[in-house]
Amino acid sequence: MPDRIVSFVMSGGVGSRLWPLSREDNPKQFHDLSGDGSMLTKTVRRLKARPAGETPVYLIASERHAERVLSDISPLGLNGGRPIFEPVGRNTAAAVAIATLQTIAEHGGDALVLVVPSDHEISTEAQFWQTVEAGSPAAQSGSIVVFGIQPTHPETGYGYIEVAAKGDGVAAVSRFVEKPDAETAQKYVSSGRFYWNAGIFLFRAETMRQAFLEFQPQIWETAERAYKAARVEVSGIYLPLSFYSAIPSISIDYAVMEQARGIAMATASFRWNDLGSWQSLLEASPADDDGNVVMGDVVAMDCTGSYLRSQGRLLTVIGMKDVAVVATTDAVFVAPVSHSQNVKKVVEQLEKSGRLETKFTPSEDRVIVSGSWRKRVEHWLFDETLPLWSTAGVDDVHGGFHEALGFDARPLGKPKRMRTMARQIYAFAVAKERGWTGPADRLIDHGISFIAKHGRTERGGWVRTLQPNGSVADPAEDAYDHSCVLLALAHAHRCGHQDALRLAQETFHFIDNHLEDNSLNGFLESPGWKGARFSNPHMHMLESFLAWHDVTGDRAYLRRAARVIDLFRCHFFDPESWTLGERFDGDWQPLPGDDGQWTEPGHHFEWASLLVDFAKASGQKDLAAYARKLYSSAVASGLNRATGLAYAAVSRTGIPLDRVSRSWPQCEAVKAAAALDGIGGPDLKPEIEARVARLFRWHIDPAPLGLWIDRIDERGRSVASEVPASIFYHLVTALMQYLDKTGGQVEPFPRPASEPDKPAARRVSA
């Protein structure tokens, strides 16, 4: 018996065959399926229970699940091992290569390596280790040992191992075969020479290294580069995205096992189930006298041989036989038990249609009363925030608006960005449209007069930044700023400002002549720009075009918007990861390295609501699916699970790149949920309430009246040193839309006529 066996747990799967319970953000290894702990914790306990000899335990898991992994295993300990986090899944060959490299580095090439899945049900720890120890001599002698399960029935959901001769103990492997059809499976079982492949491996580290070098040198070399560049922290080893993503994605079975010589199989003495379907859970779980497995709040009458599970709601089932019924807070799955493996087809169909239910698990404690935040929102908007920013936020000396206030509501004297001036104009115009009785007209005119006097360029564009006194600080003509100016002027025009339309026409003329890409492929960041391209200014251009279409009804603006939508479809959106890229080269291809991986959950939310708006205006209904996918991606991969707030940035695979949570993405999440609710898909009213609640909990309630905490760290602590005025636009828009959504539709503000409209009275709460 070897003194040391180094164990590795592979915990990177999604387990889609157990949907709706198992999802991308909460796969099956984290679920307690049998009432005695999660699959992951039971696997770790099993490995630690070796009767004799050292057994350090390592985990190979997705970095996006790092917090969950650490919380699950911290009470257990790993016998000197540690977690290893993958930034992106690269299949089992990469995981085995990393396990081999880690073993050689810390324990030497002669050490035995045991690799096991994290989500299999195994009968007893003693029988498991008895089987492993039985295979150890073969592994020490240079064989790669696999573990076979004596089949009890023809199973089409498992891979099979054929051995040269039937017998107990260890036998030579003839071949591996993939999941067979029913007829072939019956032949395998009848022959007595085929075993189910348990997906467990035992080998000397040096044996596996040589196998990779012989059959898959590229996998070994790229894995070695990634391992050597890994970041070692107290919580674990973090593999670098740039190197790890270069490893070919292939299973260890295809990469090595089907080519290597001298493979041996140890026959398992333990009962085994991969719990890969609801049928397998029915077979593995304790049943009542009628053969039913009942989990959760379930009332079953006259049912037999069925798997009945409910989470978060009462489930009643009558007269069913041999079925699986699984209910969660947002989905119900029903199928004959014999067909439950086909749930994967349902998941694929849902993903094609952009449904959220495959990506993230809704919180069980969400508010379910629509409009429960109305009074707090109205009070904060109309009685705290608008009064403060319409006074303390206005520069009555030099003109325009202050760029930022301190937490004492005093101006900080910072340079005034054009986008902030425009957004303040917009916010006061929207407040007037929604019934604010404050001095909106005066404030709109105050802002427009300031930027028109100090912020114009000779070519008819707008400068990027002004000094506090109005002199030019940065004369660059930035596309982002021009989109913000257009948005402000649209709403100022709706409110009756006499110069808004003329200024907008001049701005459109400048954009067409100086910011239009010569290939009609979007907009340049500034005139003559030759550098990287960004999707964000295009999103804000889309926003402004939609605003002008809404204000005027002129479809020419909708045609402008359609060109941005084409860019979104062709370049910005990645259909594989459901993410939206930020940074591109001149041909709209993602930049190499980390820049090309950079995504912002807040922009996913923002695009989602804009896509819904464009779909309603244009009739392009398929955009609703894109919007749902963006929202789903942001919620599944872009949230800090400790606070529920969106991170500033994550990679395309959901790894946090900027862990700060700013206030504006939380506003955009409110807008996106409100836009998606009622257009097909799940009821998002509880989600809307939950998003508003988080916005107030973390960003608004801890701040002085009328202000907000813009930056929250990953532990929920404020790291804000000022209150940026540019966020006012996000807050006013999101919370006004929340009031619209929960209080009935507001009467549309009339389009401008020859005479400006009179100020509307403040709307009364519904």
PDB file of C-alpha atoms in Angstrom, residues 510 577 766:
ATOM      1  CA  PHE A 510     -21.124  67.076 -37.301  1.00  0.00           C
ATOM      2  CA  SER A 577     -20.929  33.086 -24.119  1.00  0.00           C
ATOM      3  CA  ALA A 766     -50.927  55.149  -7.792  1.00  0.00           C
TER       4      ALA A 766
END
